[in-house]
PDB file of C-alpha atoms in Angstrom:
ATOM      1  CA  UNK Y   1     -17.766   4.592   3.867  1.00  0.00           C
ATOM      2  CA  UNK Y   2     -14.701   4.575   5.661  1.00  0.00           C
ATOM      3  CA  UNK Y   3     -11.892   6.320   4.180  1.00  0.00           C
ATOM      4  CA  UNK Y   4      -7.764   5.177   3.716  1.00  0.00           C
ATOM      5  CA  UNK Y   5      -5.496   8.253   4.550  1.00  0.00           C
ATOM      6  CA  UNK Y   6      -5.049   8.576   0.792  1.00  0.00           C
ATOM      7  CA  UNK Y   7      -8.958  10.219  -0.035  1.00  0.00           C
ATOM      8  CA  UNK Y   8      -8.562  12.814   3.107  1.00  0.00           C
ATOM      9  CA  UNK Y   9      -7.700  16.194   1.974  1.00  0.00           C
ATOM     10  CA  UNK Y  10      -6.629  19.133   4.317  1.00  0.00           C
ATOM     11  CA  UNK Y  11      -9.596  21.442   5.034  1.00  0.00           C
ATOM     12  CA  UNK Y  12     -12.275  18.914   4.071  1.00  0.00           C
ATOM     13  CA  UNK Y  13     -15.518  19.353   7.043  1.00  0.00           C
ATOM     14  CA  UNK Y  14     -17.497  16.716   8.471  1.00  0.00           C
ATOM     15  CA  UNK Y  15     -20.823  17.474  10.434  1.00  0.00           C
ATOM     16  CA  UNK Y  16     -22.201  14.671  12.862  1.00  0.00           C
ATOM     17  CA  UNK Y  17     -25.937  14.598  13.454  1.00  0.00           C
ATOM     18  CA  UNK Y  18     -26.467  15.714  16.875  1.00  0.00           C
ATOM     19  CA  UNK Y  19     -27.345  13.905  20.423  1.00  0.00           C
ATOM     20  CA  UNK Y  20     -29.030  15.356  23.605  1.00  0.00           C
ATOM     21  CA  UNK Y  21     -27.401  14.601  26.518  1.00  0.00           C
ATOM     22  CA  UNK Y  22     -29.379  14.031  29.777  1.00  0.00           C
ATOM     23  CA  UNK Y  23     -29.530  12.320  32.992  1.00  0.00           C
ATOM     24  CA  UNK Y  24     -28.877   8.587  31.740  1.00  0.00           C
ATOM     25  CA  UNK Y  25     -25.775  10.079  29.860  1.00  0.00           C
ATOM     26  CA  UNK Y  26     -24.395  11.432  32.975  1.00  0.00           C
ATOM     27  CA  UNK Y  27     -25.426   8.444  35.690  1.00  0.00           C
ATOM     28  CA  UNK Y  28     -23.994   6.077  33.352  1.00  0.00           C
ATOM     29  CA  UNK Y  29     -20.010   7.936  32.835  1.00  0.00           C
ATOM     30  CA  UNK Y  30     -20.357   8.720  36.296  1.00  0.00           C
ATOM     31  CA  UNK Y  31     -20.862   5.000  36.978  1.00  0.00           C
ATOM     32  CA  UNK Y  32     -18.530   4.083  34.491  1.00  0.00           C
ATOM     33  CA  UNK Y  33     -15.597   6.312  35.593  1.00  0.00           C
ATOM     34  CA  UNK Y  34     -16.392   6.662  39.784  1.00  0.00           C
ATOM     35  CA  UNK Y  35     -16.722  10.424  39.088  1.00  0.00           C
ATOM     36  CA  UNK Y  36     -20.007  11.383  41.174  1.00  0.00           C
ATOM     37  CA  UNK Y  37     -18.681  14.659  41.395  1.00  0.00           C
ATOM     38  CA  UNK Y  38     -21.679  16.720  43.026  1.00  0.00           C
ATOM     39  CA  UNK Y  39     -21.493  19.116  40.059  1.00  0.00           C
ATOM     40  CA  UNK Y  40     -22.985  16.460  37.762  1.00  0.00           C
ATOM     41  CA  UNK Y  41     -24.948  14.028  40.557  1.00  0.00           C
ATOM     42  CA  UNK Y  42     -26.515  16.974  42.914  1.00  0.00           C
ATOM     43  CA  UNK Y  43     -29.039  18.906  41.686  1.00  0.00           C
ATOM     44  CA  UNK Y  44     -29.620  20.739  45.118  1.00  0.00           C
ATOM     45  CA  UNK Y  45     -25.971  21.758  45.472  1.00  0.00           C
ATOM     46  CA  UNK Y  46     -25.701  22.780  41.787  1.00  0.00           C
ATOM     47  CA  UNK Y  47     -29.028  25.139  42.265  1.00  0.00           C
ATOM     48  CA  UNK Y  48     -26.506  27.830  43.764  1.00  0.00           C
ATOM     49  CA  UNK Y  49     -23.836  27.154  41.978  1.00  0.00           C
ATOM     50  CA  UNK Y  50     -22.115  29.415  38.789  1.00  0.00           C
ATOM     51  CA  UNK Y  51     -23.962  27.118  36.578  1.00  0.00           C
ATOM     52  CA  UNK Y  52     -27.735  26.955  38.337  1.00  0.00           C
ATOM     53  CA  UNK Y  53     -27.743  23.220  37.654  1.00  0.00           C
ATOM     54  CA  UNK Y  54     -26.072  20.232  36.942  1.00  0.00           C
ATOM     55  CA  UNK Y  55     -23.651  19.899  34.389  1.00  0.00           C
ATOM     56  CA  UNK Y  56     -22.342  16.905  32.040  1.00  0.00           C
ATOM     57  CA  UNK Y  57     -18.495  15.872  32.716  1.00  0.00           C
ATOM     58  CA  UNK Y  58     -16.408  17.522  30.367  1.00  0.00           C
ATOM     59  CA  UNK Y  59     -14.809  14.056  29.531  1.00  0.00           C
ATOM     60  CA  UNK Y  60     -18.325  13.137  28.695  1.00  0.00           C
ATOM     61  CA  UNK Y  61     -18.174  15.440  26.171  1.00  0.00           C
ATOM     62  CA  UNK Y  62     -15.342  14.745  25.116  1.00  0.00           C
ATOM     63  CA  UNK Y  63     -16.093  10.734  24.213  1.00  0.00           C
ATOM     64  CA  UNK Y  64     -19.262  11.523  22.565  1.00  0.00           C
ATOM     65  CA  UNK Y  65     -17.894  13.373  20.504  1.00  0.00           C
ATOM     66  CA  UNK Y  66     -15.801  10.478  19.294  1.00  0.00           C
ATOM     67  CA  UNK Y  67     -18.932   7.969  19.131  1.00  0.00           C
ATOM     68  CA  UNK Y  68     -20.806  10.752  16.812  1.00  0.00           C
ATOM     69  CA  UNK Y  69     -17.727  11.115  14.772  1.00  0.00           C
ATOM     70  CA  UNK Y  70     -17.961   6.931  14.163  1.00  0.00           C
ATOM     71  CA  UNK Y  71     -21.583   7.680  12.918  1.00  0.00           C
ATOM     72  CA  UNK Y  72     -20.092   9.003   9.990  1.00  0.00           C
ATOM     73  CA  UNK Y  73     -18.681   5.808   9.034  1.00  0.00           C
ATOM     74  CA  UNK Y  74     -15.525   7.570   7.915  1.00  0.00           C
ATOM     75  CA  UNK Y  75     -12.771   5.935  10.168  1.00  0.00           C
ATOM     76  CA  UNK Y  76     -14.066   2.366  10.952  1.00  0.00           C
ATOM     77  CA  UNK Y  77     -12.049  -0.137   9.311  1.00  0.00           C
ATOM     78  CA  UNK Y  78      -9.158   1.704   8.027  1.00  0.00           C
ATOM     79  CA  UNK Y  79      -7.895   3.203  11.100  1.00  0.00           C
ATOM     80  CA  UNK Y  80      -5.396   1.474  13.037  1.00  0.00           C
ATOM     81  CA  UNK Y  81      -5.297   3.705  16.502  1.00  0.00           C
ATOM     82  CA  UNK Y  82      -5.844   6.768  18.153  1.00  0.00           C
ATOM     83  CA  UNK Y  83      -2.677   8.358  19.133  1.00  0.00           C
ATOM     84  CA  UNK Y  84      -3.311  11.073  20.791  1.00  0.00           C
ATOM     85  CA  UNK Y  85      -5.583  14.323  21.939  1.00  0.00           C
ATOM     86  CA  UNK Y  86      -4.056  17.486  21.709  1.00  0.00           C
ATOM     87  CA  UNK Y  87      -5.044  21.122  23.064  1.00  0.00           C
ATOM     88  CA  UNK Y  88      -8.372  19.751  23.768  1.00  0.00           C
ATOM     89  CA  UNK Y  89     -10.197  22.723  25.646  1.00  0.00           C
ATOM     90  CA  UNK Y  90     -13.310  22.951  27.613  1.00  0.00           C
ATOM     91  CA  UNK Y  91     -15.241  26.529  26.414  1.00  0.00           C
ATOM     92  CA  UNK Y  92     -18.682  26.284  27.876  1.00  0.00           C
ATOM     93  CA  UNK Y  93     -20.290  23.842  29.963  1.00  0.00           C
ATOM     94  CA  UNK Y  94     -22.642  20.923  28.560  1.00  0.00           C
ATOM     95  CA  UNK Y  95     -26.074  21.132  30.348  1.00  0.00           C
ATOM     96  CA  UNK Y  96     -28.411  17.985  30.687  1.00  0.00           C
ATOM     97  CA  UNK Y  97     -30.833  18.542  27.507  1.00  0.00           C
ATOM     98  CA  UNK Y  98     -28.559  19.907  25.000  1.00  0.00           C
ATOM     99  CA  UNK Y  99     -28.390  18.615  22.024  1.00  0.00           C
ATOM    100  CA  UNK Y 100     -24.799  18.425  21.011  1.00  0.00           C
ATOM    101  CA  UNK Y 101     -23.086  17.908  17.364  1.00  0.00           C
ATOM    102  CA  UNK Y 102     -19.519  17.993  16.048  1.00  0.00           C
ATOM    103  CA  UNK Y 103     -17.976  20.127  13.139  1.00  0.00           C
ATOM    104  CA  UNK Y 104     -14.664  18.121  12.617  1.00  0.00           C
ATOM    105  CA  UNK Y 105     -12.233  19.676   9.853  1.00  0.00           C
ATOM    106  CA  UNK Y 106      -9.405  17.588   8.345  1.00  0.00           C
ATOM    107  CA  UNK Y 107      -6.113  19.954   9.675  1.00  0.00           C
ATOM    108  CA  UNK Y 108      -2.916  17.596   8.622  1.00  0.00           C
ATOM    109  CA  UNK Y 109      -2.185  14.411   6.928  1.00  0.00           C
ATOM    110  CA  UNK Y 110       1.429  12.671   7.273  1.00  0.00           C
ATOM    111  CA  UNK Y 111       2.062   9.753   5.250  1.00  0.00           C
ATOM    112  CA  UNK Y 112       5.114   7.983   6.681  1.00  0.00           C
ATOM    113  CA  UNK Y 113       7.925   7.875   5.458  1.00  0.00           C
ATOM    114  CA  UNK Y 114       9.372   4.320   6.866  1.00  0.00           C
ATOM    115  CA  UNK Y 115       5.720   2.236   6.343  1.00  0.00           C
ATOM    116  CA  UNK Y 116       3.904   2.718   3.217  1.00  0.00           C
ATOM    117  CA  UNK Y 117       0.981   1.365   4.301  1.00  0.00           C
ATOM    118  CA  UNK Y 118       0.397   3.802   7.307  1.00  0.00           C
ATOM    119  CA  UNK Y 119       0.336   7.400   8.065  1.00  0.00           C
ATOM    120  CA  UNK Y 120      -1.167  10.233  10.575  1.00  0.00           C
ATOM    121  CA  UNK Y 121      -4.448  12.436  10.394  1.00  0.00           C
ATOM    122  CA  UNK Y 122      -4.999  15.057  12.453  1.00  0.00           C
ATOM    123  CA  UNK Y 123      -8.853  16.135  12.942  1.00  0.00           C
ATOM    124  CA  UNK Y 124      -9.816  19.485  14.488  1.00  0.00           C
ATOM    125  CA  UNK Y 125     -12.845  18.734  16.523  1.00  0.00           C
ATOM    126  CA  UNK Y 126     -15.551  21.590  17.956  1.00  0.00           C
ATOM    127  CA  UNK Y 127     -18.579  19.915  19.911  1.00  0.00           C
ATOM    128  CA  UNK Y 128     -21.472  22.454  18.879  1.00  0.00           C
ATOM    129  CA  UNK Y 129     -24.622  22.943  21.382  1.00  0.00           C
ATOM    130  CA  UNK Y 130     -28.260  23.773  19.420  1.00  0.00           C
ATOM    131  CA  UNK Y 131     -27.189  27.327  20.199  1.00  0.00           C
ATOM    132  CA  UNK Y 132     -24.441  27.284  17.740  1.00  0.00           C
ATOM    133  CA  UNK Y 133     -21.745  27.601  20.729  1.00  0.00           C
ATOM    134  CA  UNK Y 134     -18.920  25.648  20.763  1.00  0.00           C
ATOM    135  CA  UNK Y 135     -18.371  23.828  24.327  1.00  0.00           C
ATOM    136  CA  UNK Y 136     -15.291  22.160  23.286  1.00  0.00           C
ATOM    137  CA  UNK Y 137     -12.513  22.239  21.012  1.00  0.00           C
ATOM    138  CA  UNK Y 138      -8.923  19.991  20.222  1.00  0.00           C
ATOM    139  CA  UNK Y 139      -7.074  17.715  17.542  1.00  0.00           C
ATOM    140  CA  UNK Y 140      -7.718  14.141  17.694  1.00  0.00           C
ATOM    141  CA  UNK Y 141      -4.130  12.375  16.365  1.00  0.00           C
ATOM    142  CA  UNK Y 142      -5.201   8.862  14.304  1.00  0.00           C
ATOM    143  CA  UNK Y 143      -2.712   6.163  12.761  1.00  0.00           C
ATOM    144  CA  UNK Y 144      -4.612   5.441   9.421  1.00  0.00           C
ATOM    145  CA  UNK Y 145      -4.514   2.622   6.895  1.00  0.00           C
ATOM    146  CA  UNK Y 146      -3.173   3.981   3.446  1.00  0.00           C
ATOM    147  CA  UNK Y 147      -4.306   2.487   0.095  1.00  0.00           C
ATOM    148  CA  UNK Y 148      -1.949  -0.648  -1.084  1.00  0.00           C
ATOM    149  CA  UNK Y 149       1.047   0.593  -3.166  1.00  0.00           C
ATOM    150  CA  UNK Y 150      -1.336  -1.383  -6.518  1.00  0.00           C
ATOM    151  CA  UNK Y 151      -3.736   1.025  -5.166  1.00  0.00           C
ATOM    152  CA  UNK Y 152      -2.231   4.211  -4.933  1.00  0.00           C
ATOM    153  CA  UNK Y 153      -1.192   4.120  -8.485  1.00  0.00           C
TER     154      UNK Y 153
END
């Protein structure tokens, strides 16, 4: 159930259940975005590469892990916007066939101070492979809804 600002609490840790990311992942960003980038659309020049084989687009990554986040059904209709990705860093690469989940961990909540209905959560996010390594890691900034002031009471 989707959550108002008011029932997060600072430390609290979400798991997503996991997806494996392949070739129809990949075709379709790269379609979506122009990014045919040889180093996710060649599998001959990524044979003798660093990586010995095509990799998934770290943006990729990146926006799957905010689809498996909305499989929780925690921040559907109570949040308002997404304001912002910060220190959002790219540790390993994502290989077609892993399997990827995220751990997200609640790391601030801001009510505001000029809009009572309104405020800011912060959410660490690590994108987890099925080896237990995380290939990516940052803060996700979202405006949430807040209970009503009848509610808060």
């Amino acid at each position: 159930m989707s959550k108002y600002l008011d029932d997060w609490s600072v430390g609290e840790m979400f798991l997503t259940p996991g997806r494996t990311i392949g070739a129809y992942e990949v075709g379709a960003f790269a379609g979506l975005t122009g990014d045919y980038h040889p180093n996710h659309t060649d599998a001959v020049y990524m044979k003798d590469s660093i990586f010995g084989e095509r990799i998934a687009h770290g943006l990729l990554g990146l926006s799957i892990s905010h689809g498996l986040m909305m499989r929780l059904g925690i921040i559907t209709d109570n949040s308002i916007a997404l304001l912002g990705i910060e220190d959002w860093k790219f540790h390993k690469a994502i290989f077609f066939g892993d399997t990827i989940h995220v751990r997200i961990t609640v790391q601030e909540i801001r009510f505001s101070r000029t809009k009572s209905d309104r405020g800011i959560l912060k959410l660490f996010f690590e994108l987890i492979n099925q080896n237990n390594e995380v290939c990516q890691s940052g803060v996700k900034v979202l405006m949430m809804k807040r209970k009503t002031v009848e509610e808060q009471i």
